[in-house]
Amino acid sequence: MSRQPVGMRLEVIAGNAAGTTILVEDALVIGRHADGPGRLSEDPEISRQHARISRELTGDYAIEDLGSSNGTFVNGLRIDSPRLLAAGDSIETGATTLVVRDIVRGEGEGGSPAAGEALAGAAGEASAVEPSAALPPLALSLEVDFQAREARIALGGDGDTVRIVFADGRWQVAT
C-alpha cells in the first residue's frame, strides 16, 4: 500500500521566478544564499537568509522571517513571528510574490512522513533542506467562569497561572 504524498505547492506569480512552481516537503529557505528554488531566480531584493517555510509536526506549514531587511509579508501584513499558512495565502519576499496553491497532509496528519516523499504529479523542483528542530509539546489549560467574569490560563500541569478578568468592557490580565 503506498503512502499518500505530502507537501505544499507554491506558485510564483510575480518577480524574476514568475511562472515557477515550488514544492515544499519539509522545509524551504528563501534567500540569496539558499540552495535551489529558494533563491527565487536571484531576486535582488531578498536577504541572504530571508525566510523559512517549514512543516510542523501537525502537518501544517508555517513561515517565519529570518531577520530580513525588507520583511516578509503574508496576505499583505508584515510578519514578526512564525505564522501558519493556508491554501490561497499570498507571500511576499523582496520583489517576489508566491501563492500557496495546495497543502497535502499524509495519513495520520500528526506524524512525520517518511523521508523522500514528494508531492506527486506536480511540476517544478522539490526542496529538501534541513527540517526545523522540533519543539517540546506545549500544554495549556483554560478555565472560564462567565458568571464571575474571570478566566485562568495555566501552563502545563504545575506551571504558572494567569488570571484574566472582564472589566471596563474588555478582558484584561488581573494584577
XYZ file of N, CA and C in Angstrom:
525
model
N 0.845 -1.168 0.000
C 0.000 0.000 0.000
C 0.891 1.232 0.000
N 0.671 2.163 -0.905
C 1.519 3.346 -0.991
C 0.991 4.440 -0.087
N 1.924 5.251 0.413
C 1.557 6.381 1.265
C 1.027 7.512 0.412
N 0.124 8.290 1.006
C -0.356 9.496 0.331
C 0.783 10.512 0.334
N 1.046 11.184 -0.785
C 2.115 12.180 -0.809
C 1.761 13.368 0.079
N 2.782 14.004 0.654
C 2.568 15.186 1.482
C 3.411 16.320 0.922
N 2.970 17.528 1.152
C 3.755 18.668 0.729
C 2.889 19.885 0.491
N 3.571 20.955 0.150
C 2.907 22.207 -0.158
C 3.394 22.672 -1.523
N 2.456 23.169 -2.331
C 2.796 23.662 -3.660
C 2.620 25.173 -3.682
N 3.713 25.868 -4.019
C 3.717 27.320 -4.133
C 3.826 27.693 -5.591
N 3.077 28.708 -6.022
C 3.201 29.231 -7.372
C 3.744 30.651 -7.274
N 4.821 30.918 -8.005
C 5.392 32.260 -8.035
C 4.606 33.048 -9.078
N 3.942 34.144 -8.618
C 3.096 34.904 -9.539
C 3.684 36.266 -9.905
N 4.754 36.699 -9.190
C 5.411 37.968 -9.533
C 6.873 37.873 -9.146
N 7.729 38.559 -9.907
C 9.161 38.555 -9.649
C 9.913 37.792 -10.716
N 11.237 37.677 -10.519
C 12.098 37.002 -11.503
C 11.686 35.565 -11.778
N 11.127 34.897 -10.765
C 10.776 33.483 -10.909
C 9.310 33.267 -11.282
N 8.607 34.316 -11.722
C 7.178 34.208 -12.064
C 6.940 33.033 -13.006
N 5.872 32.291 -12.736
C 5.538 31.122 -13.554
C 6.119 29.829 -13.025
N 6.955 29.910 -11.994
C 7.594 28.731 -11.410
C 6.703 28.125 -10.332
N 6.736 26.816 -10.219
C 6.075 26.103 -9.133
C 7.152 25.544 -8.221
N 6.997 25.757 -6.925
C 7.954 25.246 -5.940
C 7.221 24.275 -5.034
N 7.803 23.089 -4.862
C 7.237 22.078 -3.977
C 8.033 22.055 -2.684
N 7.352 22.081 -1.569
C 7.993 22.056 -0.264
C 7.554 20.782 0.441
N 8.512 19.924 0.779
C 8.190 18.730 1.551
C 8.310 19.034 3.035
N 9.525 19.261 3.504
C 9.768 19.533 4.918
C 10.064 20.998 5.185
N 10.944 21.602 4.395
C 11.327 22.992 4.647
C 11.884 23.616 3.382
N 11.762 24.936 3.317
C 12.318 25.710 2.215
C 12.864 26.994 2.807
N 14.156 27.243 2.580
C 14.752 28.511 2.979
C 14.741 29.407 1.754
N 14.254 30.643 1.944
C 14.215 31.626 0.879
C 15.322 32.640 1.143
N 16.172 32.874 0.156
C 17.243 33.851 0.320
C 18.269 33.762 -0.787
N 19.099 34.796 -0.887
C 20.140 34.808 -1.923
C 21.166 33.703 -1.711
N 21.383 33.271 -0.469
C 22.336 32.199 -0.193
C 21.662 30.840 -0.043
N 20.377 30.750 -0.355
C 19.659 29.478 -0.267
C 20.047 28.581 -1.436
N 19.773 27.308 -1.283
C 20.002 26.352 -2.360
C 18.732 26.200 -3.183
N 18.885 25.943 -4.470
C 17.768 25.596 -5.336
C 16.707 26.664 -5.476
N 15.431 26.235 -5.431
C 14.335 27.152 -5.744
C 14.170 28.294 -4.742
N 14.737 28.197 -3.562
C 14.646 29.255 -2.560
C 15.368 30.531 -2.959
N 16.195 30.461 -3.984
C 16.903 31.662 -4.477
C 15.972 32.570 -5.271
N 14.806 32.061 -5.655
C 13.793 32.830 -6.394
C 14.385 33.544 -7.603
N 15.136 32.785 -8.391
C 15.757 33.296 -9.626
C 16.532 34.583 -9.389
N 17.311 34.559 -8.295
C 18.221 35.669 -7.981
C 17.492 36.998 -7.735
N 16.358 36.964 -7.041
C 15.646 38.200 -6.677
C 16.611 39.083 -5.888
N 16.983 40.266 -6.403
C 17.975 41.110 -5.728
C 17.451 41.765 -4.442
N 16.136 41.724 -4.217
C 15.565 42.376 -3.043
C 15.404 41.459 -1.841
N 15.786 40.173 -1.972
C 15.696 39.285 -0.813
C 17.042 39.259 -0.091
N 16.979 39.031 1.209
C 18.184 38.954 2.029
C 18.890 37.626 1.799
N 20.099 37.509 2.324
C 20.847 36.249 2.182
C 20.061 35.084 2.762
N 19.521 35.261 3.946
C 18.639 34.279 4.594
C 17.365 35.053 4.935
N 16.390 35.052 4.058
C 15.228 35.934 4.179
C 14.104 35.326 5.019
N 13.659 34.122 4.666
C 12.529 33.494 5.351
C 12.661 31.984 5.258
N 11.918 31.298 6.123
C 11.896 29.827 6.086
C 10.456 29.364 6.183
N 10.095 28.413 5.328
C 8.809 27.724 5.398
C 9.119 26.319 5.866
N 8.420 25.854 6.900
C 8.695 24.509 7.409
C 7.411 23.796 7.798
N 7.448 22.467 7.668
C 6.295 21.639 8.029
C 6.363 21.351 9.522
N 5.269 21.630 10.205
C 5.156 21.382 11.638
C 4.791 19.916 11.867
N 4.890 19.460 13.104
C 4.533 18.076 13.434
C 3.065 17.783 13.145
N 2.235 18.813 13.146
C 0.800 18.655 12.873
C 0.506 18.445 11.402
N 1.500 18.683 10.538
C 1.285 18.616 9.100
C 1.033 19.985 8.500
N 0.819 20.995 9.344
C 0.648 22.365 8.873
C 2.002 22.917 8.442
N 1.971 23.972 7.646
C 3.188 24.664 7.227
C 3.187 26.059 7.829
N 4.350 26.493 8.293
C 4.498 27.822 8.885
C 5.625 28.549 8.172
N 5.504 29.883 8.138
C 6.560 30.719 7.572
C 7.069 31.637 8.667
N 8.374 31.879 8.659
C 8.963 32.828 9.600
C 9.995 33.665 8.869
N 10.062 34.937 9.248
C 11.065 35.832 8.710
C 12.365 35.560 9.455
N 13.485 35.555 8.763
C 14.778 35.252 9.376
C 15.591 36.524 9.613
N 14.910 37.624 9.935
C 15.603 38.885 10.193
C 15.941 39.638 8.924
N 15.132 39.456 7.892
C 15.399 40.124 6.611
C 15.264 41.633 6.746
N 15.954 42.353 5.868
C 15.881 43.818 5.933
C 14.580 44.355 5.340
N 14.011 43.700 4.332
C 12.781 44.184 3.700
C 11.518 43.551 4.255
N 11.649 42.557 5.121
C 10.482 41.925 5.728
C 9.852 40.850 4.868
N 8.991 40.074 5.507
C 8.205 39.026 4.866
C 6.748 39.351 5.139
N 5.912 39.267 4.110
C 4.511 39.647 4.225
C 3.628 38.461 3.859
N 2.584 38.235 4.649
C 1.584 37.210 4.337
C 0.245 37.932 4.225
N -0.382 37.785 3.071
C -1.662 38.458 2.788
C -1.568 39.961 3.050
N -0.424 40.545 2.693
C -0.231 41.983 2.795
C 0.217 42.489 4.151
N 0.308 41.614 5.158
C 0.705 42.027 6.503
C 2.101 41.518 6.825
N 2.963 42.425 7.306
C 4.321 42.034 7.683
C 4.262 41.119 8.902
N 5.012 40.017 8.857
C 5.009 39.082 9.987
C 6.246 39.332 10.843
N 6.072 39.186 12.155
C 7.208 39.336 13.067
C 7.396 38.094 13.931
N 6.588 37.074 13.666
C 6.723 35.786 14.343
C 6.209 34.717 13.372
N 6.529 33.438 13.633
C 6.056 32.388 12.716
C 4.534 32.442 12.552
N 4.094 32.142 11.334
C 2.662 32.204 11.022
C 2.286 30.995 10.194
N 1.177 30.332 10.556
C 0.706 29.192 9.788
C 0.183 29.652 8.437
N 0.379 28.811 7.439
C -0.068 29.117 6.082
C -1.266 28.253 5.718
N -2.109 28.777 4.848
C -3.273 28.048 4.347
C -3.328 28.225 2.837
N -4.028 27.314 2.172
C -4.195 27.418 0.723
C -4.811 28.775 0.396
N -4.250 29.445 -0.610
C -4.726 30.753 -1.020
C -3.934 31.909 -0.443
N -3.116 31.651 0.590
C -2.320 32.718 1.188
C -1.303 33.249 0.182
N -1.060 34.547 0.252
C -0.074 35.224 -0.587
C 1.143 35.547 0.274
N 2.335 35.253 -0.230
C 3.591 35.503 0.481
C 4.426 36.454 -0.359
N 4.903 37.534 0.245
C 5.763 38.482 -0.458
C 7.116 38.531 0.228
N 8.166 38.277 -0.543
C 9.549 38.401 -0.076
C 10.292 39.148 -1.169
N 10.854 40.304 -0.840
C 11.530 41.101 -1.849
C 10.563 41.491 -2.942
N 10.970 41.275 -4.204
C 10.122 41.607 -5.348
C 9.296 40.406 -5.805
N 9.304 39.336 -5.025
C 8.638 38.095 -5.419
C 7.354 37.892 -4.626
N 6.306 37.456 -5.314
C 5.048 37.083 -4.672
C 4.764 35.627 -5.000
N 4.496 34.843 -3.951
C 4.162 33.433 -4.095
C 2.752 33.229 -3.549
N 2.028 32.258 -4.091
C 0.703 31.918 -3.593
C 0.707 30.443 -3.214
N 0.172 30.128 -2.028
C 0.035 28.739 -1.583
C -1.129 28.140 -2.365
N -0.830 27.189 -3.233
C -1.880 26.572 -4.062
C -2.474 25.328 -3.411
N -1.640 24.477 -2.834
C -2.114 23.225 -2.235
C -1.302 22.911 -1.000
N -1.949 22.307 -0.020
C -1.255 21.697 1.110
C -1.858 20.314 1.259
N -1.023 19.287 1.112
C -1.485 17.913 1.189
C -0.856 17.261 2.407
N -1.691 16.751 3.299
C -1.204 16.078 4.505
C -1.290 14.578 4.290
N -0.344 13.867 4.891
C -0.338 12.416 4.794
C -1.317 11.804 5.772
N -1.372 10.475 5.768
C -2.231 9.750 6.701
C -1.784 10.036 8.118
N -2.715 10.158 9.050
C -2.374 10.417 10.441
C -1.671 11.751 10.582
N -2.287 12.804 10.154
C -1.703 14.125 9.975
C -0.703 14.560 11.024
N -0.765 14.034 12.233
C 0.134 14.493 13.276
C 1.539 13.955 13.141
N 1.743 12.887 12.381
C 3.056 12.264 12.309
C 3.933 12.877 11.247
N 5.188 12.496 11.283
C 6.141 12.964 10.299
C 6.191 11.950 9.170
N 6.034 12.362 7.922
C 6.048 11.424 6.817
C 7.429 10.833 6.592
N 7.443 9.733 5.861
C 8.709 9.064 5.564
C 9.602 9.970 4.736
N 10.900 9.828 4.922
C 11.855 10.648 4.173
C 11.723 10.356 2.693
N 11.926 11.392 1.883
C 11.924 11.205 0.444
C 10.564 11.289 -0.200
N 9.476 11.468 0.582
C 8.177 11.593 -0.047
C 8.129 12.894 -0.826
N 7.456 12.883 -1.942
C 7.329 14.101 -2.748
C 5.883 14.283 -3.136
N 5.512 15.468 -3.471
C 4.176 15.750 -3.954
C 4.106 15.177 -5.365
N 3.218 14.223 -5.585
C 3.168 13.521 -6.869
C 2.423 14.337 -7.917
N 2.905 14.255 -9.149
C 2.194 14.814 -10.277
C 2.278 16.321 -10.430
N 3.085 17.012 -9.647
C 3.186 18.471 -9.778
C 4.506 18.822 -10.451
N 4.499 19.933 -11.186
C 5.698 20.352 -11.904
C 6.605 21.148 -10.993
N 7.906 21.237 -11.351
C 8.839 22.075 -10.617
C 9.813 21.256 -9.806
N 10.664 21.952 -9.075
C 11.681 21.290 -8.280
C 11.180 21.063 -6.870
N 11.628 19.986 -6.266
C 11.304 19.733 -4.868
C 12.411 20.315 -4.013
N 12.049 20.850 -2.886
C 13.033 21.385 -1.952
C 13.236 20.366 -0.858
N 14.477 20.075 -0.536
C 14.760 19.127 0.534
C 15.874 19.690 1.396
N 15.588 20.709 2.194
C 16.566 21.267 3.104
C 16.252 20.787 4.508
N 17.161 21.069 5.431
C 17.004 20.590 6.798
C 15.690 21.025 7.421
N 14.905 20.088 8.005
C 13.694 20.481 8.719
C 14.061 21.220 9.998
N 13.172 22.087 10.456
C 13.441 22.836 11.683
C 13.396 21.884 12.876
N 14.118 22.266 13.934
C 14.157 21.440 15.135
C 12.767 21.381 15.762
N 12.385 20.211 16.231
C 11.077 20.026 16.843
C 11.057 20.667 18.232
N 9.952 21.307 18.540
C 9.770 21.912 19.853
C 9.079 20.918 20.771
N 9.326 21.013 22.091
C 8.628 20.109 23.011
C 7.139 20.453 23.037
N 6.293 19.508 23.442
C 4.857 19.772 23.492
C 4.542 20.928 24.441
N 3.483 21.634 24.140
C 3.030 22.743 24.972
C 1.651 22.379 25.503
N 1.521 22.335 26.823
C 0.241 22.005 27.449
C -0.318 23.254 28.115
N -1.512 23.624 27.729
C -2.202 24.762 28.316
C -3.562 24.302 28.809
N -4.020 24.897 29.898
C -5.398 24.659 30.308
C -6.076 25.996 30.476
N -7.351 26.048 30.127
C -8.131 27.274 30.196
C -9.417 26.979 30.946
N -9.687 27.761 31.963
C -10.940 27.675 32.702
C -11.610 29.029 32.613
N -12.884 29.057 32.202
C -13.606 30.310 32.074
C -14.865 30.231 32.927
N -15.047 31.230 33.771
C -16.249 31.361 34.584
C -16.931 32.652 34.130
N -17.901 32.509 33.227
C -18.542 33.696 32.663
C -19.351 34.460 33.703
N -19.943 33.748 34.656
C -20.712 34.437 35.696
C -19.813 35.324 36.547
N -18.629 34.834 36.858
C -17.678 35.606 37.660
C -16.868 36.565 36.788
N -17.030 36.438 35.452
C -16.270 37.272 34.505
C -14.768 37.116 34.732
N -14.356 35.859 34.776
C -12.963 35.541 35.087
C -12.521 34.319 34.288
N -11.253 34.292 33.933
C -10.658 33.146 33.248
C -9.267 32.913 33.819
N -8.822 31.654 33.771
C -7.479 31.297 34.223
C -6.829 30.436 33.144
N -5.601 30.827 32.791
C -4.824 30.062 31.821
C -3.607 29.530 32.562
N -3.417 28.205 32.509
C -2.289 27.573 33.191
C -1.381 26.916 32.170
N -0.092 27.074 32.378
C 0.918 26.479 31.519
C 1.339 25.158 32.139
N 1.028 24.036 31.457
C 1.382 22.722 31.961
C 0.630 22.360 33.228
N 0.942 21.210 33.789
C 0.264 20.743 34.987
C 0.609 21.547 36.221
N 1.849 21.960 36.354
C 2.253 22.697 37.541
C 2.981 23.985 37.166
N 2.570 24.567 36.040
C 3.195 25.807 35.573
C 2.486 27.031 36.112
N 2.917 28.176 35.654
C 2.339 29.443 36.082
C 0.900 29.568 35.588
N 0.098 30.290 36.375
C -1.293 30.558 36.022
C -1.475 32.062 35.857
N -2.182 32.443 34.804
C -2.512 33.847 34.564
C -4.014 33.993 34.758
N -4.402 34.969 35.554
C -5.814 35.249 35.812
C -6.229 36.431 34.938
N -7.333 36.260 34.213
C -7.842 37.284 33.320
C -9.261 37.623 33.773
N -9.577 38.924 33.833
C -10.908 39.359 34.273
C -11.526 40.254 33.209
N -12.858 40.251 33.172
C -13.578 41.134 32.274
C -13.964 42.371 33.066
N -13.341 43.506 32.709
C -13.602 44.760 33.410
C -13.504 45.896 32.417
N -14.265 46.917 32.644
C -14.259 48.097 31.768
C -14.529 47.743 30.317
N -15.384 46.727 30.071
C -15.782 46.364 28.723
C -14.795 45.550 27.933
N -13.727 44.999 28.598
C -12.769 44.178 27.870
C -12.101 43.186 28.806
N -11.542 42.124 28.237
C -10.786 41.139 29.002
C -9.379 41.688 29.224
N -8.865 41.555 30.451
C -7.532 42.053 30.770
C -6.889 41.200 31.853
N -5.578 41.190 31.877
C -4.834 40.420 32.882
C -5.042 41.069 34.231
N -5.397 40.248 35.219
C -5.592 40.751 36.579
C -4.240 41.022 37.206
N -4.130 42.152 37.919
C -2.858 42.492 38.556
C -2.895 42.197 40.025
